[in-house]
GROMACS .gro file of N, CA and C in nm:
model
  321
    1UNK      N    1   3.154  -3.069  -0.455
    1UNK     CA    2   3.131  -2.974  -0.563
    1UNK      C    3   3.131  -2.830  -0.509
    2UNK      N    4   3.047  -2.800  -0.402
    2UNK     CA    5   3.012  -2.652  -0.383
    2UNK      C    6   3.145  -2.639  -0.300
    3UNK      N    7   3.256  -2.759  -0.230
    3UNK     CA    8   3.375  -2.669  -0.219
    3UNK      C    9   3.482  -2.643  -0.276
    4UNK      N   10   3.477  -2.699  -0.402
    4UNK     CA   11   3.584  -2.660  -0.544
    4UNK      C   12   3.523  -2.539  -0.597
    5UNK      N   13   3.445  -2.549  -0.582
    5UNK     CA   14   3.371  -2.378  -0.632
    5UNK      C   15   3.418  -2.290  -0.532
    6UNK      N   16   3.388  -2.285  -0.370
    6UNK     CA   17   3.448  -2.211  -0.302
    6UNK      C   18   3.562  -2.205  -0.296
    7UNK      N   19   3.644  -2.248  -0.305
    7UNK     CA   20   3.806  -2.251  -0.267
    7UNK      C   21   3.858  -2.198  -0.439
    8UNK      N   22   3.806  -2.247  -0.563
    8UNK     CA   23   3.789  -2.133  -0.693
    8UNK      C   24   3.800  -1.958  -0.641
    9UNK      N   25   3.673  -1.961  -0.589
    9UNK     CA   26   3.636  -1.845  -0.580
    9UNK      C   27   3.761  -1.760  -0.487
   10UNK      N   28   3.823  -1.847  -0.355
   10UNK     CA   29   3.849  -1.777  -0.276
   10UNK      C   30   3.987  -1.769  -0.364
   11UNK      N   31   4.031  -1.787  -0.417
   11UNK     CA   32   4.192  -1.805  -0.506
   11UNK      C   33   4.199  -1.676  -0.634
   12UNK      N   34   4.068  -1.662  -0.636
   12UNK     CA   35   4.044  -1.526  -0.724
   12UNK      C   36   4.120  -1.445  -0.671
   13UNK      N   37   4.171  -1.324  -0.718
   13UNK     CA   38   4.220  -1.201  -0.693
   13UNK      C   39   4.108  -1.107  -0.597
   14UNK      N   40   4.147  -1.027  -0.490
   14UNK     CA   41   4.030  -0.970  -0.425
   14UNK      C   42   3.974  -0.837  -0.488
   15UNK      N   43   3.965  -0.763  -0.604
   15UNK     CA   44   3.877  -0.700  -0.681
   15UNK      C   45   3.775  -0.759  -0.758
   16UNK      N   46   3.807  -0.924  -0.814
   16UNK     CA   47   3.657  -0.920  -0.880
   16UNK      C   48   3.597  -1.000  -0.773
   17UNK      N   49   3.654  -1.057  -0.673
   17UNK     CA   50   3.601  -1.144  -0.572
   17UNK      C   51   3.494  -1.096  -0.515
   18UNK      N   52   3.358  -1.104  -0.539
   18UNK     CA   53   3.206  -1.035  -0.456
   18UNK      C   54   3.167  -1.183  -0.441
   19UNK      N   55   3.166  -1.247  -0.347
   19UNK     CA   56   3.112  -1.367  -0.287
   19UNK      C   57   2.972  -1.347  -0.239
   20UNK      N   58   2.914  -1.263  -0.137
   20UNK     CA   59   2.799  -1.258  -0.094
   20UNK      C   60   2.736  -1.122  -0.159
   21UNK      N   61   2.789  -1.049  -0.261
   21UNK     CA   62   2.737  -0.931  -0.290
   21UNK      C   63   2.583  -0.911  -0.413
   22UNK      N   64   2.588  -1.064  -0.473
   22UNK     CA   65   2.431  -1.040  -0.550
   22UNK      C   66   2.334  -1.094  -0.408
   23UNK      N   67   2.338  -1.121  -0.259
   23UNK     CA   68   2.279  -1.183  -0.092
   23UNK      C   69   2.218  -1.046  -0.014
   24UNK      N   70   2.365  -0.890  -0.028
   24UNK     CA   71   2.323  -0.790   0.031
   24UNK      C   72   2.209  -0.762   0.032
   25UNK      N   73   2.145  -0.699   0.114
   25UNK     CA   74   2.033  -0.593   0.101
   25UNK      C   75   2.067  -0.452   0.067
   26UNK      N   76   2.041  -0.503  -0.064
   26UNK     CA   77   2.037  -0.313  -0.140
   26UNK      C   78   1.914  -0.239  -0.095
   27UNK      N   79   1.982  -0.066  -0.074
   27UNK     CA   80   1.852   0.028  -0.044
   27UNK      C   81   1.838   0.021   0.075
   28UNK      N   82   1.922   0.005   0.181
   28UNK     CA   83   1.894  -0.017   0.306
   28UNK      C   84   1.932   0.138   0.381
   29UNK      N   85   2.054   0.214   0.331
   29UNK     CA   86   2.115   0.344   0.310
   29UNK      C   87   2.038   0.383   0.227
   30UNK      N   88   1.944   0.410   0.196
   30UNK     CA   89   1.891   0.496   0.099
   30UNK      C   90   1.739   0.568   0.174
   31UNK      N   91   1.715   0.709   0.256
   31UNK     CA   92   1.593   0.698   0.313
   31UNK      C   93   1.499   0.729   0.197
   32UNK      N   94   1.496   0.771   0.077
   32UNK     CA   95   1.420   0.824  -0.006
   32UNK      C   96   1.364   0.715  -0.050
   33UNK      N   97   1.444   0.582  -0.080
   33UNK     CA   98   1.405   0.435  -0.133
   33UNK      C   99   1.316   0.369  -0.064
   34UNK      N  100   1.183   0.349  -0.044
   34UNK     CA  101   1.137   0.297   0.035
   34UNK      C  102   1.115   0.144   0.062
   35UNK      N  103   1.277   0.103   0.055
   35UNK     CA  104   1.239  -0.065   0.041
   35UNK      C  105   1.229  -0.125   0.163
   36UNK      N  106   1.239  -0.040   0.271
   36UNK     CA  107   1.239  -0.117   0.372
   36UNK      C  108   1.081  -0.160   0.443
   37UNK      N  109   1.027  -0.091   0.378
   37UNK     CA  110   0.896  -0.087   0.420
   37UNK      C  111   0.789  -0.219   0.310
   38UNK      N  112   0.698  -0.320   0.365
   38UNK     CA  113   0.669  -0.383   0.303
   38UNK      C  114   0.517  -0.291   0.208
   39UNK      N  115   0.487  -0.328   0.055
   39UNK     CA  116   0.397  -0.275   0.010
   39UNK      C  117   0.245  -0.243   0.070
   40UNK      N  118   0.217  -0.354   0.169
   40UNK     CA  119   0.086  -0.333   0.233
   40UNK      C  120   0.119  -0.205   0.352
   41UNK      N  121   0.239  -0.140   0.393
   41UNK     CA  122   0.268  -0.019   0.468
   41UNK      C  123   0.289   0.102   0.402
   42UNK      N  124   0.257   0.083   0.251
   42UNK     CA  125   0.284   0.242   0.187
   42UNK      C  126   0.197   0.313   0.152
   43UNK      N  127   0.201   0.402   0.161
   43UNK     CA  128   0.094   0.479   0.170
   43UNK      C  129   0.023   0.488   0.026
   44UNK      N  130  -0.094   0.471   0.034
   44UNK     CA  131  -0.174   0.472  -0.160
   44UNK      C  132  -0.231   0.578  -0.169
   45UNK      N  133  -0.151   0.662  -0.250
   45UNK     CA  134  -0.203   0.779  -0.363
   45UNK      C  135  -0.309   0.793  -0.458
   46UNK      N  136  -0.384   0.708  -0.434
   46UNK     CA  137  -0.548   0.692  -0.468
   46UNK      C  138  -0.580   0.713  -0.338
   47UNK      N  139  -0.596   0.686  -0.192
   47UNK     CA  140  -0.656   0.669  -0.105
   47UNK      C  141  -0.708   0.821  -0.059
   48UNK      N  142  -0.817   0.846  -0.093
   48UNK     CA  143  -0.859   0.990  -0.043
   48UNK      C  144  -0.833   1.062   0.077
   49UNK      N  145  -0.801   1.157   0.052
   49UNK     CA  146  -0.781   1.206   0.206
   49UNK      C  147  -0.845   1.203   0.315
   50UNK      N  148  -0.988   1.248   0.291
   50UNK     CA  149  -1.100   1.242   0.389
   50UNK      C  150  -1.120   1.109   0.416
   51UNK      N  151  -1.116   1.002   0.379
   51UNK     CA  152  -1.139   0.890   0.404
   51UNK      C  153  -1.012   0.821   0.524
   52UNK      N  154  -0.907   0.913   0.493
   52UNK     CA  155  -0.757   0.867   0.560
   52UNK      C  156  -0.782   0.952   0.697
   53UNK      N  157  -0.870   1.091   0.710
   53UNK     CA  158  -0.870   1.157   0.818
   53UNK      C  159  -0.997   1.082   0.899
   54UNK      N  160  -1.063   1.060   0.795
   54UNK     CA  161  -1.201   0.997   0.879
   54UNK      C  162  -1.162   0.886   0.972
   55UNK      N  163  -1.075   0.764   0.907
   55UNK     CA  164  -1.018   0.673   0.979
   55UNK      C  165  -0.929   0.696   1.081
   56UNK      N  166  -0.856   0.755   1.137
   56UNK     CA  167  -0.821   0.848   1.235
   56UNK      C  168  -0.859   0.867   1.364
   57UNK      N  169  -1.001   0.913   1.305
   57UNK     CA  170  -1.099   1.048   1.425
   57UNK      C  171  -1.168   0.912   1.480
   58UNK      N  172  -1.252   0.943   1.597
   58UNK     CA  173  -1.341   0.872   1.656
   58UNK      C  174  -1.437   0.889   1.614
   59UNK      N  175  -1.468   1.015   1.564
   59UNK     CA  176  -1.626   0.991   1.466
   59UNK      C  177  -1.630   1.091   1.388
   60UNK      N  178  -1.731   1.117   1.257
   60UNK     CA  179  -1.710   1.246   1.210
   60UNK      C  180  -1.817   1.221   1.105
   61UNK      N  181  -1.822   1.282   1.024
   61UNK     CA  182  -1.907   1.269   0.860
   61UNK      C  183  -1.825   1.367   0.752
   62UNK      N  184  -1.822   1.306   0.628
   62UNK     CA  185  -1.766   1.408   0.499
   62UNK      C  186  -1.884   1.413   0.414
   63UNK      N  187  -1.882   1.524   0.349
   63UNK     CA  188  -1.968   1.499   0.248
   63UNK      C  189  -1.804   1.510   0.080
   64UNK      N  190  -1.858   1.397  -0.023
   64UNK     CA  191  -1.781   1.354  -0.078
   64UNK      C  192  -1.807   1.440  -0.219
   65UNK      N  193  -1.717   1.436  -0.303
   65UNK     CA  194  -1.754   1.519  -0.464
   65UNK      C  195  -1.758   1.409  -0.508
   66UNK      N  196  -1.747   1.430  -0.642
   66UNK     CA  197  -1.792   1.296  -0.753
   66UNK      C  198  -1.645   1.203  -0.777
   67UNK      N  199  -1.579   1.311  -0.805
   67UNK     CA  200  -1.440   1.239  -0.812
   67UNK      C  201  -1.397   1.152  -0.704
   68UNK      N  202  -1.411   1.199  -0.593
   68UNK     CA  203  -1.411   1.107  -0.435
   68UNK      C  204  -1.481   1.001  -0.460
   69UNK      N  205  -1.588   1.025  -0.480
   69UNK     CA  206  -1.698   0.906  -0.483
   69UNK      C  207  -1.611   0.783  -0.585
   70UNK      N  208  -1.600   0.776  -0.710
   70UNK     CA  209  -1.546   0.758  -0.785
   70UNK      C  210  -1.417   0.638  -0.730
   71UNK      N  211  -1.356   0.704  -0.693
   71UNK     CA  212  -1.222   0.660  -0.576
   71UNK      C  213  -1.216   0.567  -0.496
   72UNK      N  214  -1.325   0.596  -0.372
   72UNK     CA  215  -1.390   0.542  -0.333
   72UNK      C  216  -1.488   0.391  -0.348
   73UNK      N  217  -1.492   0.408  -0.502
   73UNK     CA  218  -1.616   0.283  -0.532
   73UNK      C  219  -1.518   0.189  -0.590
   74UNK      N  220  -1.429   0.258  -0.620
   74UNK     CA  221  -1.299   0.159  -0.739
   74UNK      C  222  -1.228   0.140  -0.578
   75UNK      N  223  -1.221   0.198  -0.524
   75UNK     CA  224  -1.112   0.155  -0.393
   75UNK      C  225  -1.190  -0.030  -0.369
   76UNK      N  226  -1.268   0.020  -0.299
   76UNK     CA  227  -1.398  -0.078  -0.237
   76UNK      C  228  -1.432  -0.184  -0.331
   77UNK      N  229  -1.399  -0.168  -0.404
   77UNK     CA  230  -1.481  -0.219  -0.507
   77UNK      C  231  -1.724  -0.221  -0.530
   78UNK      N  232  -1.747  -0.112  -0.500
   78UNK     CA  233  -1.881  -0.123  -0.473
   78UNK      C  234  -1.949  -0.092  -0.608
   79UNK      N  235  -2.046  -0.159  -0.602
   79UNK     CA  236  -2.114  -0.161  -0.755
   79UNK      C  237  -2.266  -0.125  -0.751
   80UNK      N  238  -2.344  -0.180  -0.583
   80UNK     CA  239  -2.432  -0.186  -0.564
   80UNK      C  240  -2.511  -0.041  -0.468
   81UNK      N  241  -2.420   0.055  -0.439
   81UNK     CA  242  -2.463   0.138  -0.417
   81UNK      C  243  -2.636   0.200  -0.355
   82UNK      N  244  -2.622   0.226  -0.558
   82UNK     CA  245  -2.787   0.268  -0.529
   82UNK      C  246  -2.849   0.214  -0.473
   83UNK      N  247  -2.888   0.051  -0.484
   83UNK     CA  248  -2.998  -0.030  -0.456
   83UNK      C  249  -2.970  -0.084  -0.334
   84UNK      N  250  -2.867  -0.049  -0.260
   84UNK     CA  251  -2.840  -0.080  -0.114
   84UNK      C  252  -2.874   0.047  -0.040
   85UNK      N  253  -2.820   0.156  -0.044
   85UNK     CA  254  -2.828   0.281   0.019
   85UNK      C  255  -2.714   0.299   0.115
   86UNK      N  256  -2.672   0.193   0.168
   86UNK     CA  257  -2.536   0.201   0.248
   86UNK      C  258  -2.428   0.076   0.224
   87UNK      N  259  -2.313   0.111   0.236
   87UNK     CA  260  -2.235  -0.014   0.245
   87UNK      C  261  -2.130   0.065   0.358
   88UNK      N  262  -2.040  -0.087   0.407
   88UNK     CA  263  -1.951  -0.050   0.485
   88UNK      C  264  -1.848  -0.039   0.448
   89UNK      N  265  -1.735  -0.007   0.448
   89UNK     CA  266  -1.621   0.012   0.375
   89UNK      C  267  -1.503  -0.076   0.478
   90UNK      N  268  -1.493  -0.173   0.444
   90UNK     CA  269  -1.415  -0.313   0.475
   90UNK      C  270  -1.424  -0.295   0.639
   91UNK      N  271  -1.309  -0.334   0.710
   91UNK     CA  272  -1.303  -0.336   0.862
   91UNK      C  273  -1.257  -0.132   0.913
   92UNK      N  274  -1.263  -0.059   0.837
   92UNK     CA  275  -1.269   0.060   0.890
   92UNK      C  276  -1.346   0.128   0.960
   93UNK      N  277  -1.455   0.047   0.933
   93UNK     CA  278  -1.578   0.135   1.080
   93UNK      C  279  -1.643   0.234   0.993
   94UNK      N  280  -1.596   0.280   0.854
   94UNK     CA  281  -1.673   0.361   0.842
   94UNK      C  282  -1.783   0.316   0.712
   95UNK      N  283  -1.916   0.387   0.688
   95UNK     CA  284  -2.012   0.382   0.629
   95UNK      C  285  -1.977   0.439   0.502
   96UNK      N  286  -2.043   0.447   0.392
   96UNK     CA  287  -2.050   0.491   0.286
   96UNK      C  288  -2.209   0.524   0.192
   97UNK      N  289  -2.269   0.591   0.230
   97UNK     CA  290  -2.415   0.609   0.246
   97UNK      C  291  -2.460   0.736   0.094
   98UNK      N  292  -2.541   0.691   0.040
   98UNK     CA  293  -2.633   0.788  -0.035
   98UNK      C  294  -2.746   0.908   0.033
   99UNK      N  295  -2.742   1.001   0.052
   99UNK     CA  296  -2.881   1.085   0.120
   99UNK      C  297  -2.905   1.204   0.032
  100UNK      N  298  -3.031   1.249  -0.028
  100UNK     CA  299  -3.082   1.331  -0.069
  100UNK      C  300  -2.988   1.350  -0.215
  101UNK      N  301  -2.945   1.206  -0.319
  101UNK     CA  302  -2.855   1.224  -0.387
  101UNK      C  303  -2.729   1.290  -0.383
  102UNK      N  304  -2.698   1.278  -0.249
  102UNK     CA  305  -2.515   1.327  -0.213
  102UNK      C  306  -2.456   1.225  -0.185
  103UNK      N  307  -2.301   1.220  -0.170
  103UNK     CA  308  -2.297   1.084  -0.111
  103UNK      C  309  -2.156   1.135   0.035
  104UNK      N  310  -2.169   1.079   0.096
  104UNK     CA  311  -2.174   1.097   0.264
  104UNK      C  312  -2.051   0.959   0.301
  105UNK      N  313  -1.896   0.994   0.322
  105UNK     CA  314  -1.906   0.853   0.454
  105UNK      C  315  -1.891   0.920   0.613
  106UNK      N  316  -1.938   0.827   0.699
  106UNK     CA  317  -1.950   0.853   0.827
  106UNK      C  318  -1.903   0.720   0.941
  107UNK      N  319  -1.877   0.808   1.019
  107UNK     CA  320  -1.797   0.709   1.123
  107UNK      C  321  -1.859   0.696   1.235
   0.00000   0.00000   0.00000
């Protein structure tokens, strides 16, 4: 079967003949396209900055605005905050801490 189909195919005329062309990798020529890169390597436009520089540095502290905070808690998913006073923010090393009603991460 699949070689009456091939030997079909190859008897075609060579303009509509695309044999391996729905197989290519499209976007491979394209640097603006970022398909070459898998989704867990792109960079997330939610991901706060200070949190992206903090991870970086060897150590440091931010103090955060509300909107950060915000970002931050939906990033993490953290709910418990208040009644903890600190959480860690996954395998990044860094803290995420309440003090004197500000909120603070530190590395």
């Amino acid at each position: 079967m699949f070689k009456q189909i091939f030997l079909e195919l190859l008897r075609q005329p060579r303009r509509t003949r695309n044999i391996l062309g729905s197989r290519r990798f499209r976007g491979s020529t394209n640097a603006k396209d970022n398909k070459l890169l898998p989704d867990v390597h792109h960079a997330d436009p939610n991901y706060s900055k200070k949190l992206e520089t903090l991870k970086n540095m060897q150590s440091g502290l931010f103090l955060l605005n509300d909107q950060e905070v915000q970002t931050v808690k939906e990033l993490f998913k953290i709910t418990d905050l208040e009644e903890r006073k600190s959480r860690n923010l996954g395998n990044t090393g860094i803290t995420f801490y309440i003090a004197d009603n500000k909120y603070y991460i530190k590395k």
